């Protein structure tokens, strides 16, 4: 299991508050440490609208990558007239190299269970699902055990804590596609359908699972909710960046090793990287890959960019899966961009044609460059193609799949020069 | 031909006058939008590329949208899977070559027809009972069926379609999307390789990422294992 990196003293710990517990699924130990106090306060003191107002005042934003305000999302779902509502915590963790969601669910399943229960209570949902990776059998077992314990203790099930509100929660293992990280695709999988995204609007808060209003939140988002309800919105809003308060989990990968750290939003990228092992002797930082398989490559001179949704986006990357990879000077960036672009292309679901064919052509352009067979028009063609794919995007995967290429062209255009590439083999002639 | 002068033009003008007062059909797009049925897909047409092969990727989106379930298809899907449903192979354009071979009397190895072999349906019925014949639990049903047979035989998919009421196209569309579901026995390694070429497993992405990040033999690279 990936280790948790030590963060400097004074950095807040919200998500990993109870992560060092010996037995994470032991309910008595967890309640002694404060679990389900938030649910009690939400039900007895705040009420559904009060809870939504508290979360909205805290400024909590979706950790799945898009950064949509969570309170706004809950309110939208609660306001739609419907016979049933659903709440879904997305713990699929689509990025295969990023284990933050898995770690959170393993170390502190009650944070997610309680947060999702509060979300379901606030949005008026009576059924809640935690979607996890089916391959991670230990996560499935831990979450199922936590839900069972909590149901037995009366924190879930019919008439939760005397509120008159039912919350039936279950774990739903899903597998088989990278696209399951996208919310509408995940809902399709929970309905037992082909996992292709839906056009938005209508958003899932209006018409989601089985056509009913559905709140879909990342597990990191819901795990922060109990803390907010316990400690108040003002305390949460004071942490991190004023526009996007709170902390996120970052999967850090450096040439010296891997680790997961809890980082307040707004921390400069330089400080995030400093949490990991130092550069090996004689090596220098070439780039930082922020955001997972569809992440952007940032050069060393923009490392002062704060780790927030907007700042990363304007720098040409995005928060994505929460993965930060330090790339040293041994790495061939074109090859790295090729690996990422080919992955994004092969995992495209095929619903939207610019995505299905465009990302494939983009991958071919990068592969040609890798093989030293690039055509003179390839750079312009790639830029045009990437812009077209983004402009016609149906879902976030399509919107982001070109970022490895576009950020590479933006900051590391010289790496794409033919001169810096190996000579093509003698038998192959450039077309 | 009329012998009354001016009758033709009078008829025409009468029609014009009638249409003039009728409600207008033309709308001011894009300010006004026409109500389009959610399953409307326009005119469906099969396209061929410059080499004369079908561009259809057997994604089953048209079959899933078809309100009377009249579309069926065979061909190579996005994961390189060669799949023909039912009906004579001559119906399917992309199978021309093989069917010509077959008519010539030579034996043709045809893995595409293996899924049509009859199977013992008791196991799929047990799975269906377990999930209450509920089409909303389709992924669980498919995973259970694959657990029982080792793969998803076409006969089992048809049984699931009959028992749950879900369309075959929808079930096939679901089953062909998820990477862990397969239509061939695990022993069909060449088919598995074709699938992996179209959509490599996560492990191969991780391996490629590892290789890219340590330099992989490029100038200045150092062979060093990553922790």
XYZ file of C-alpha atoms in Angstrom:
658
model
C 0.000 0.000 0.000
C 1.151 3.487 -0.789
C 2.465 5.310 2.215
C 1.079 8.572 3.529
C 3.627 11.352 3.215
C 4.319 13.558 6.215
C 3.122 17.097 5.713
C 4.647 20.126 7.452
C 3.326 20.987 10.922
C 0.396 23.374 10.700
C -1.080 21.837 7.581
C -4.652 20.830 8.403
C -5.756 17.209 8.397
C -9.400 16.821 7.427
C -9.629 13.768 5.225
C -6.887 11.794 6.945
C -8.023 12.714 10.443
C -8.585 9.103 11.478
C -6.444 7.477 8.822
C -3.940 6.061 11.307
C -6.594 4.007 13.139
C -5.556 0.405 13.792
C -8.884 -1.125 12.714
C -10.585 1.284 10.295
C -13.872 -0.662 10.254
C -14.197 -0.758 14.062
C -17.286 1.383 14.619
C -16.805 1.918 18.377
C -13.293 3.259 17.914
C -14.443 5.456 15.046
C -17.394 6.933 16.963
C -15.087 7.588 19.913
C -12.910 9.545 17.469
C -15.899 11.583 16.311
C -17.480 9.569 13.522
C -21.214 10.159 13.010
C -21.197 13.271 15.233
C -21.648 15.205 12.000
C -24.680 13.147 10.992
C -26.196 13.678 14.461
C -25.675 17.414 14.231
C -27.058 17.548 10.684
C -30.223 15.710 11.703
C -30.840 17.175 15.150
C -29.591 20.757 14.813
C -29.418 21.747 11.157
C -32.111 19.931 9.195
C -31.801 19.299 5.424
C -31.838 22.943 4.288
C -29.572 23.970 7.150
C -27.066 21.271 6.203
C -27.056 22.379 2.582
C -26.594 25.995 3.686
C -23.692 24.957 5.938
C -21.923 23.043 3.159
C -22.551 25.897 0.716
C -21.197 28.438 3.213
C -18.090 26.296 3.686
C -17.431 26.665 -0.047
C -16.802 22.945 -0.543
C -16.230 22.107 -4.201
C -16.311 18.785 -5.993
C -13.008 16.921 -5.791
C -13.704 14.815 -8.853
C -11.866 17.374 -10.962
C -14.569 19.766 -12.137
C -14.771 21.759 -8.892
C -18.529 22.306 -8.932
C -19.864 23.749 -5.627
C -21.233 20.842 -3.607
C -23.917 22.813 -1.771
C -25.309 24.064 -5.070
C -25.431 20.518 -6.410
C -27.317 19.195 -3.376
C -29.762 22.081 -3.474
C -30.456 21.466 -7.165
C -31.256 17.804 -6.469
C -33.360 18.616 -3.411
C -35.451 21.169 -5.303
C -36.581 18.818 -8.089
C -39.959 17.216 -7.474
C -39.449 13.464 -7.658
C -40.766 10.272 -6.082
C -37.237 9.042 -5.301
C -33.768 10.500 -5.116
C -30.355 8.879 -5.077
C -26.960 9.780 -3.669
C -23.828 8.254 -5.144
C -20.248 8.476 -3.905
C -17.807 7.927 -6.746
C -14.849 5.998 -5.375
C -13.957 4.361 -8.668
C -10.643 6.186 -8.938
C -10.348 5.819 -12.692
C -6.667 6.733 -12.950
C -4.878 3.386 -12.564
C -1.779 5.103 -11.193
C -3.609 7.088 -8.514
C -4.660 5.366 -5.294
C -6.034 8.273 -3.257
C -9.682 7.138 -3.290
C -8.698 3.571 -2.509
C -6.517 4.702 0.374
C -9.243 6.914 1.825
C -11.847 4.131 1.619
C -9.490 1.631 3.223
C -8.162 3.840 6.002
C -11.359 5.623 6.958
C -14.488 4.116 5.387
C -16.699 5.768 8.019
C -15.803 9.256 6.792
C -17.242 8.372 3.375
C -20.220 6.482 4.812
C -21.101 9.348 7.128
C -20.534 12.011 4.477
C -22.720 10.183 2.003
C -25.403 9.708 4.667
C -25.372 13.464 5.293
C -25.543 14.100 1.551
C -28.474 11.715 1.205
C -30.237 13.284 4.181
C -29.704 16.835 2.891
C -30.742 16.066 -0.673
C -33.693 13.937 0.421
C -32.298 10.724 -1.056
C -33.382 7.454 0.468
C -30.940 5.249 -1.410
C -27.207 5.744 -1.510
C -24.454 3.867 -3.312
C -20.707 3.859 -2.882
C -19.150 2.844 -6.178
C -15.727 1.261 -5.799
C -13.330 -0.675 -7.954
C -14.328 -4.347 -8.067
C -10.680 -5.361 -8.521
C -9.860 -3.926 -5.085
C -11.553 -6.676 -3.107
C -10.141 -5.345 0.166
C -11.840 -1.984 -0.430
C -15.141 -3.663 -1.292
C -14.928 -5.727 1.903
C -13.967 -2.746 4.090
C -16.759 -0.523 2.774
C -19.334 -3.319 2.988
C -18.275 -4.031 6.580
C -18.476 -0.337 7.489
C -21.958 -0.006 5.975
C -23.085 -3.131 7.817
C -21.789 -1.887 11.165
C -23.311 1.556 10.685
C -26.663 0.082 9.672
C -26.676 -2.148 12.732
C -25.938 0.836 14.975
C -28.845 2.789 13.463
C -26.804 5.397 11.579
C -28.206 3.993 8.334
C -31.361 2.130 7.436
C -34.967 3.041 8.199
C -35.679 6.137 10.291
C -32.072 7.285 10.768
C -31.479 8.631 14.311
C -35.187 9.307 14.735
C -35.301 11.746 11.820
C -38.066 9.887 10.005
C -35.759 9.713 6.989
C -34.609 6.389 5.482
C -31.100 5.987 4.097
C -30.367 2.595 2.574
C -26.719 2.448 1.601
C -24.868 -0.234 -0.289
C -21.505 -0.729 -1.942
C -21.527 -1.245 -5.697
C -18.345 -2.735 -7.143
C -17.851 -1.666 -10.758
C -15.023 -2.426 -13.158
C -13.997 -2.694 -16.727
C -13.601 0.822 -18.087
C -11.585 3.977 -17.408
C -14.662 6.008 -18.335
C -16.455 4.893 -15.147
C -14.864 7.869 -13.425
C -17.209 10.162 -15.374
C -20.434 10.692 -13.438
C -22.992 9.954 -16.158
C -21.026 6.865 -17.202
C -20.962 5.647 -13.609
C -24.731 6.094 -13.397
C -25.124 4.084 -16.601
C -23.052 1.295 -15.077
C -25.175 1.329 -11.928
C -28.231 0.996 -14.168
C -26.604 -1.987 -15.879
C -26.112 -0.269 -19.239
C -23.324 0.426 -21.676
C -21.090 3.030 -20.089
C -21.398 5.946 -22.441
C -21.856 9.492 -21.202
C -25.067 11.419 -21.552
C -25.417 14.932 -22.813
C -25.608 17.486 -20.011
C -27.924 19.306 -19.235
C -30.082 17.783 -17.893
C -27.582 17.243 -15.134
C -27.815 14.146 -12.916
C -29.189 16.394 -10.162
C -32.269 16.739 -12.352
C -32.393 13.397 -14.163
C -29.778 10.902 -13.012
C -29.928 7.315 -11.852
C -33.097 5.648 -13.234
C -34.265 9.107 -14.333
C -34.442 10.392 -10.749
C -32.545 13.350 -9.253
C -29.152 12.065 -8.201
C -26.302 13.618 -6.268
C -22.972 12.273 -7.485
C -19.953 13.277 -5.433
C -16.393 12.110 -5.287
C -15.527 10.185 -2.106
C -13.080 12.936 -1.113
C -15.889 15.484 -1.335
C -18.258 13.526 0.884
C -15.438 12.643 3.300
C -14.939 16.361 3.975
C -18.637 16.897 4.764
C -18.705 15.396 8.312
C -15.795 17.643 9.290
C -17.645 20.710 7.972
C -20.833 19.853 9.830
C -18.894 19.090 13.031
C -16.611 22.097 13.037
C -18.704 24.653 11.197
C -18.503 26.248 7.784
C -16.295 29.133 8.902
C -13.526 26.818 10.113
C -13.511 25.001 6.766
C -13.659 28.168 4.691
C -10.556 29.434 6.498
C -8.457 26.512 5.245
C -6.650 26.750 1.956
C -7.574 29.043 -0.897
C -10.534 31.409 -0.302
C -12.091 30.523 -3.683
C -11.736 26.789 -3.148
C -11.234 25.997 0.532
C -10.337 22.687 2.096
C -7.816 19.983 1.403
C -7.367 17.330 -1.262
C -5.422 14.097 -1.433
C -2.517 14.163 -3.843
C -0.843 11.085 -5.259
C 2.741 12.225 -5.566
C 5.231 10.347 -7.677
C 8.826 11.433 -7.829
C 11.945 9.696 -9.127
C 12.626 8.859 -5.464
C 9.316 7.171 -4.671
C 5.546 7.395 -4.329
C 3.204 8.615 -1.636
C -0.120 10.211 -0.839
C -0.359 13.533 0.962
C -3.206 15.703 2.136
C -2.615 19.155 0.699
C -4.589 22.349 1.368
C -5.889 23.813 -1.886
C -3.913 26.853 -2.919
C -0.560 25.387 -1.926
C 2.027 26.284 -4.559
C 2.943 23.321 -6.734
C 6.549 23.748 -5.599
C 5.581 22.947 -1.997
C 3.488 19.967 -3.084
C 6.448 18.492 -4.907
C 8.719 19.174 -1.935
C 6.703 16.655 0.100
C 8.194 13.839 -1.937
C 11.701 12.497 -2.016
C 14.409 14.827 -3.257
C 15.735 14.587 -6.800
C 18.443 11.959 -7.255
C 21.919 13.472 -7.461
C 22.780 14.839 -10.864
C 19.196 14.964 -12.039
C 17.106 18.050 -12.616
C 13.410 18.691 -12.814
C 12.181 18.690 -16.394
C 8.420 18.892 -15.990
C 5.553 18.140 -13.648
C 2.618 16.089 -14.858
C -0.503 17.257 -13.034
C -3.831 15.457 -13.358
C -3.299 11.821 -14.286
C -3.587 10.268 -17.760
C -5.216 13.395 -19.188
C -2.997 15.687 -17.137
C -0.949 18.619 -18.302
C 2.822 18.903 -18.350
C 4.048 22.022 -16.588
C 7.597 23.359 -16.871
C 9.745 24.253 -13.820
C 9.158 28.006 -14.218
C 5.420 27.804 -13.438
C 5.862 25.853 -10.217
C 4.537 28.804 -8.220
C 1.077 28.034 -9.607
C -1.217 27.388 -6.648
C -2.840 23.959 -6.555
C -6.411 25.123 -7.237
C -8.958 24.334 -9.927
C -8.736 27.674 -11.739
C -5.008 28.276 -11.475
C -4.115 24.826 -12.790
C -6.597 25.173 -15.625
C -5.204 28.499 -16.735
C -1.701 27.046 -16.532
C -2.805 24.371 -19.001
C -3.261 21.423 -16.642
C -6.114 20.357 -14.382
C -6.522 18.746 -11.002
C -7.981 15.583 -12.489
C -7.351 12.493 -10.449
C -5.108 14.358 -7.997
C -1.947 12.805 -9.299
C 1.257 14.830 -9.459
C 4.211 13.225 -11.217
C 7.665 14.741 -11.102
C 9.420 14.111 -14.410
C 13.201 14.351 -14.385
C 15.506 15.049 -17.299
C 15.938 11.382 -18.235
C 12.391 11.194 -19.516
C 11.599 11.675 -23.168
C 8.591 13.978 -22.993
C 7.289 13.061 -26.434
C 7.238 9.427 -25.412
C 5.435 10.321 -22.184
C 2.876 12.388 -24.099
C 2.494 9.470 -26.488
C 1.775 7.043 -23.658
C -0.840 9.374 -22.164
C -2.506 10.245 -25.471
C -2.682 6.621 -26.576
C -4.268 5.686 -23.259
C -6.864 8.466 -23.525
C -7.589 7.406 -27.095
C -7.945 3.688 -26.428
C -10.200 4.322 -23.435
C -12.538 6.644 -25.354
C -15.995 5.107 -25.227
C -16.825 5.828 -28.856
C -20.060 7.740 -28.418
C -18.832 11.029 -29.798
C -17.099 10.856 -33.160
C -14.580 13.716 -32.634
C -13.430 11.869 -29.536
C -13.376 8.376 -30.990
C -11.601 9.266 -34.226
C -9.959 12.571 -33.256
C -8.063 11.225 -30.253
C -6.988 8.262 -32.344
C -5.563 10.569 -35.022
C -3.919 12.674 -32.322
C -2.312 9.557 -30.885
C -1.086 8.680 -34.377
C 0.438 12.141 -34.759
C 2.344 11.783 -31.480
C 3.373 8.227 -32.347
C 4.732 9.403 -35.711
C 6.767 12.041 -33.869
C 8.043 9.398 -31.455
C 9.145 7.200 -34.337
C 10.840 10.094 -36.115
C 8.369 9.903 -38.987
C 6.596 13.208 -38.395
C 5.266 15.116 -41.364
C 5.960 18.858 -41.650
C 2.302 19.715 -41.113
C 1.874 17.516 -38.039
C 2.285 20.211 -35.393
C -0.320 22.514 -36.930
C -2.600 19.573 -37.657
C -2.365 18.343 -34.080
C -3.153 21.745 -32.634
C -6.168 22.156 -34.942
C -7.402 18.672 -34.189
C -7.031 19.145 -30.432
C -8.993 22.398 -30.579
C -11.760 20.701 -32.565
C -11.979 17.763 -30.170
C -12.294 20.097 -27.188
C -14.833 22.313 -28.946
C -17.159 19.416 -29.728
C -16.712 17.642 -26.415
C -19.597 15.643 -24.985
C -18.028 14.674 -21.661
C -15.055 15.672 -19.557
C -12.865 12.872 -20.862
C -13.120 14.290 -24.368
C -12.616 17.803 -23.044
C -9.407 16.783 -21.268
C -7.985 14.007 -23.442
C -5.978 16.458 -25.535
C -4.347 18.211 -22.579
C -1.146 16.102 -22.558
C -0.576 17.079 -26.183
C -1.631 20.729 -25.965
C 0.318 21.388 -22.755
C 3.333 19.686 -24.297
C 3.083 21.884 -27.372
C 2.599 24.951 -25.199
C 5.617 24.511 -22.941
C 7.878 21.956 -24.591
C 7.507 22.734 -28.293
C 11.231 22.250 -28.788
C 10.871 18.605 -27.777
C 8.631 18.191 -30.793
C 11.318 19.478 -33.177
C 12.523 16.837 -35.554
C 16.120 17.709 -34.769
C 15.850 16.461 -31.212
C 14.349 13.139 -32.257
C 16.280 10.001 -33.181
C 16.849 9.486 -36.896
C 14.286 7.203 -38.535
C 15.447 3.725 -39.404
C 16.942 3.470 -42.881
C 14.222 1.170 -44.211
C 11.430 3.533 -43.284
C 10.837 6.541 -45.462
C 8.909 9.521 -44.123
C 5.630 9.773 -45.899
C -57.293 19.585 -70.036
C -59.806 22.186 -69.109
C -61.945 24.089 -71.566
C -62.857 26.828 -69.126
C -60.191 29.521 -69.524
C -58.514 30.511 -66.278
C -59.704 27.469 -64.246
C -56.150 26.146 -63.796
C -54.789 29.398 -62.500
C -57.825 29.859 -60.295
C -57.220 26.422 -58.761
C -53.573 27.247 -58.213
C -54.325 30.606 -56.648
C -56.951 28.964 -54.390
C -54.310 26.537 -53.134
C -51.869 29.363 -52.595
C -54.486 31.345 -50.707
C -55.367 28.341 -48.527
C -51.726 27.669 -47.683
C -51.201 31.351 -46.987
C -53.580 31.249 -44.028
C -52.433 27.887 -42.719
C -49.955 27.765 -39.819
C -46.328 27.943 -40.931
C -44.170 24.810 -40.925
C -40.807 26.567 -41.150
C -39.311 27.514 -37.787
C -36.649 30.099 -37.041
C -33.788 27.769 -36.103
C -31.770 28.150 -33.896
C -33.990 30.546 -31.902
C -36.800 28.024 -32.077
C -36.143 24.323 -31.743
C -38.212 21.560 -33.204
C -39.289 18.827 -30.788
C -37.180 15.817 -31.787
C -38.019 12.394 -30.374
C -35.210 11.199 -28.102
C -34.622 8.092 -30.188
C -34.576 9.944 -33.532
C -31.307 9.340 -35.413
C -32.097 10.733 -38.839
C -31.605 8.517 -41.864
C -29.376 5.561 -41.033
C -26.819 4.687 -43.648
C -23.839 2.352 -43.727
C -20.675 4.099 -44.871
C -17.622 2.555 -46.491
C -14.089 3.876 -46.282
C -11.696 4.359 -49.179
C -10.664 0.697 -49.075
C -14.227 -0.451 -49.374
C -14.559 -1.800 -45.856
C -17.489 -0.956 -43.654
C -16.988 1.944 -41.285
C -19.592 0.526 -38.889
C -17.915 -0.248 -35.570
C -20.794 -2.359 -34.232
C -21.297 0.013 -31.326
C -24.989 -0.933 -31.276
C -26.075 2.658 -30.649
C -28.480 2.536 -33.592
C -29.812 -0.869 -32.521
C -30.313 0.376 -28.981
C -32.231 3.393 -30.248
C -34.400 1.430 -32.680
C -37.910 1.460 -31.174
C -39.027 -1.782 -32.787
C -35.759 -3.678 -32.357
C -35.387 -4.366 -36.047
C -31.685 -3.545 -36.372
C -29.189 -6.318 -35.970
C -25.610 -6.350 -37.047
C -22.387 -8.220 -37.312
C -18.876 -7.044 -37.841
C -15.726 -5.916 -36.106
C -16.441 -3.805 -33.053
C -14.242 -1.185 -31.398
C -12.424 -3.837 -29.449
C -11.447 -5.869 -32.487
C -14.020 -8.487 -31.731
C -15.430 -10.310 -34.680
C -19.021 -11.021 -33.901
C -21.899 -12.136 -36.066
C -25.295 -12.613 -34.582
C -27.649 -14.849 -36.378
C -28.697 -15.327 -39.940
C -26.713 -16.672 -42.869
C -23.201 -15.253 -43.242
C -24.012 -14.208 -46.801
C -26.200 -11.462 -45.366
C -23.193 -9.733 -43.902
C -21.116 -7.871 -46.436
C -17.906 -8.044 -44.461
C -18.086 -11.843 -44.453
C -18.127 -12.114 -48.234
C -14.711 -13.663 -48.519
C -15.316 -16.468 -46.041
C -18.732 -17.334 -47.374
C -17.290 -17.518 -50.863
C -14.693 -19.900 -49.479
C -17.373 -21.963 -47.843
C -19.383 -22.238 -51.055
C -16.281 -23.490 -52.807
C -16.461 -26.511 -50.507
C -13.201 -25.935 -48.652
C -13.315 -26.217 -44.851
C -13.228 -22.794 -43.208
C -12.218 -22.407 -39.591
C -14.905 -20.127 -38.245
C -14.654 -19.085 -34.611
C -17.463 -16.619 -35.200
C -19.967 -19.458 -35.172
C -18.790 -21.114 -31.978
C -20.901 -18.808 -29.763
C -24.015 -20.176 -31.418
C -23.483 -23.656 -30.071
C -26.363 -24.672 -27.803
C -25.452 -24.637 -24.126
C -26.933 -25.883 -20.901
C -29.109 -22.969 -19.809
C -29.675 -24.132 -16.226
C -26.759 -22.096 -14.960
C -27.859 -18.839 -16.571
C -31.370 -19.460 -15.223
C -29.936 -19.797 -11.720
C -28.126 -16.483 -12.150
C -31.315 -14.841 -13.429
C -33.266 -16.134 -10.420
C -30.607 -14.795 -8.079
C -31.001 -11.279 -9.489
C -34.768 -11.462 -9.802
C -34.782 -11.193 -13.618
C -34.160 -7.483 -13.053
C -32.697 -5.708 -16.114
C -31.356 -3.007 -13.797
C -28.969 -5.581 -12.344
C -27.682 -6.413 -15.820
C -24.010 -6.078 -14.932
C -24.410 -8.469 -12.011
C -26.292 -10.931 -14.228
C -23.624 -10.750 -16.915
C -20.814 -11.157 -14.391
C -22.616 -14.133 -12.848
C -23.134 -15.698 -16.267
C -19.497 -15.236 -17.131
C -18.603 -16.792 -13.794
C -20.712 -19.837 -14.646
C -19.604 -20.417 -18.241
C -16.220 -18.714 -18.295
C -17.503 -16.362 -20.998
C -20.785 -15.013 -22.359
C -22.236 -17.438 -24.901
C -24.700 -15.900 -27.362
C -27.338 -18.451 -26.337
C -27.043 -17.247 -22.731
C -27.362 -13.608 -23.820
C -30.513 -14.474 -25.761
C -31.890 -16.259 -22.704
C -31.124 -13.194 -20.559
C -32.875 -11.012 -23.130
C -35.992 -13.195 -23.049
C -36.030 -13.516 -19.269
C -35.414 -9.868 -18.369
C -37.234 -8.241 -21.249
C -34.168 -6.161 -22.049
C -33.305 -5.936 -25.734
C -30.554 -8.115 -27.054
C -28.895 -5.031 -28.534
C -28.852 -3.309 -25.146
C -27.411 -6.378 -23.446
C -24.791 -6.830 -26.142
C -23.979 -3.118 -25.964
C -23.444 -3.414 -22.225
C -21.433 -6.606 -22.412
C -19.149 -5.394 -25.197
C -18.273 -2.179 -23.368
C -16.807 -3.484 -20.129
C -13.271 -4.778 -20.317
C -13.759 -7.700 -17.959
C -16.631 -9.275 -19.920
C -15.742 -11.500 -22.873
C -17.588 -13.434 -25.562
C -14.956 -16.074 -26.104
C -13.647 -18.788 -23.815
C -10.463 -17.753 -21.998
C -8.637 -20.283 -24.148
C -9.172 -18.106 -27.266
C -5.852 -16.328 -26.837
C -5.730 -14.831 -30.338
C -9.076 -13.155 -29.729
C -7.864 -11.853 -26.365
C -4.777 -10.463 -28.099
C -6.948 -8.682 -30.679
C -9.039 -7.156 -27.905
C -5.920 -6.062 -26.043
C -4.553 -4.391 -29.190
C -7.653 -2.246 -29.481
C -8.011 -1.471 -25.832
C -4.888 -2.318 -23.841
C -5.316 -3.338 -20.238
C -4.555 -0.880 -17.465
C -1.438 -2.828 -16.573
C 0.085 -2.119 -19.980
C -0.579 1.595 -19.501
C 1.135 1.459 -16.121
C 4.079 -0.418 -17.604
C 4.378 2.098 -20.461
C 4.192 4.968 -17.977
C 6.927 3.407 -15.869
C 9.049 2.889 -18.956
C 8.537 6.476 -20.129
C 9.346 7.949 -16.735
C 12.700 6.250 -16.220
C 14.147 7.282 -19.548
C 13.833 3.976 -21.343
C 17.170 3.840 -23.092
C 17.196 7.373 -24.424
C 20.357 9.482 -24.185
C 21.246 10.139 -20.577
C 19.023 7.346 -19.331
C 19.999 5.340 -16.330
C 18.622 1.880 -15.827
C 17.185 2.142 -12.381
C 14.252 0.275 -10.897
C 11.473 2.396 -9.481
C 10.408 1.833 -5.905
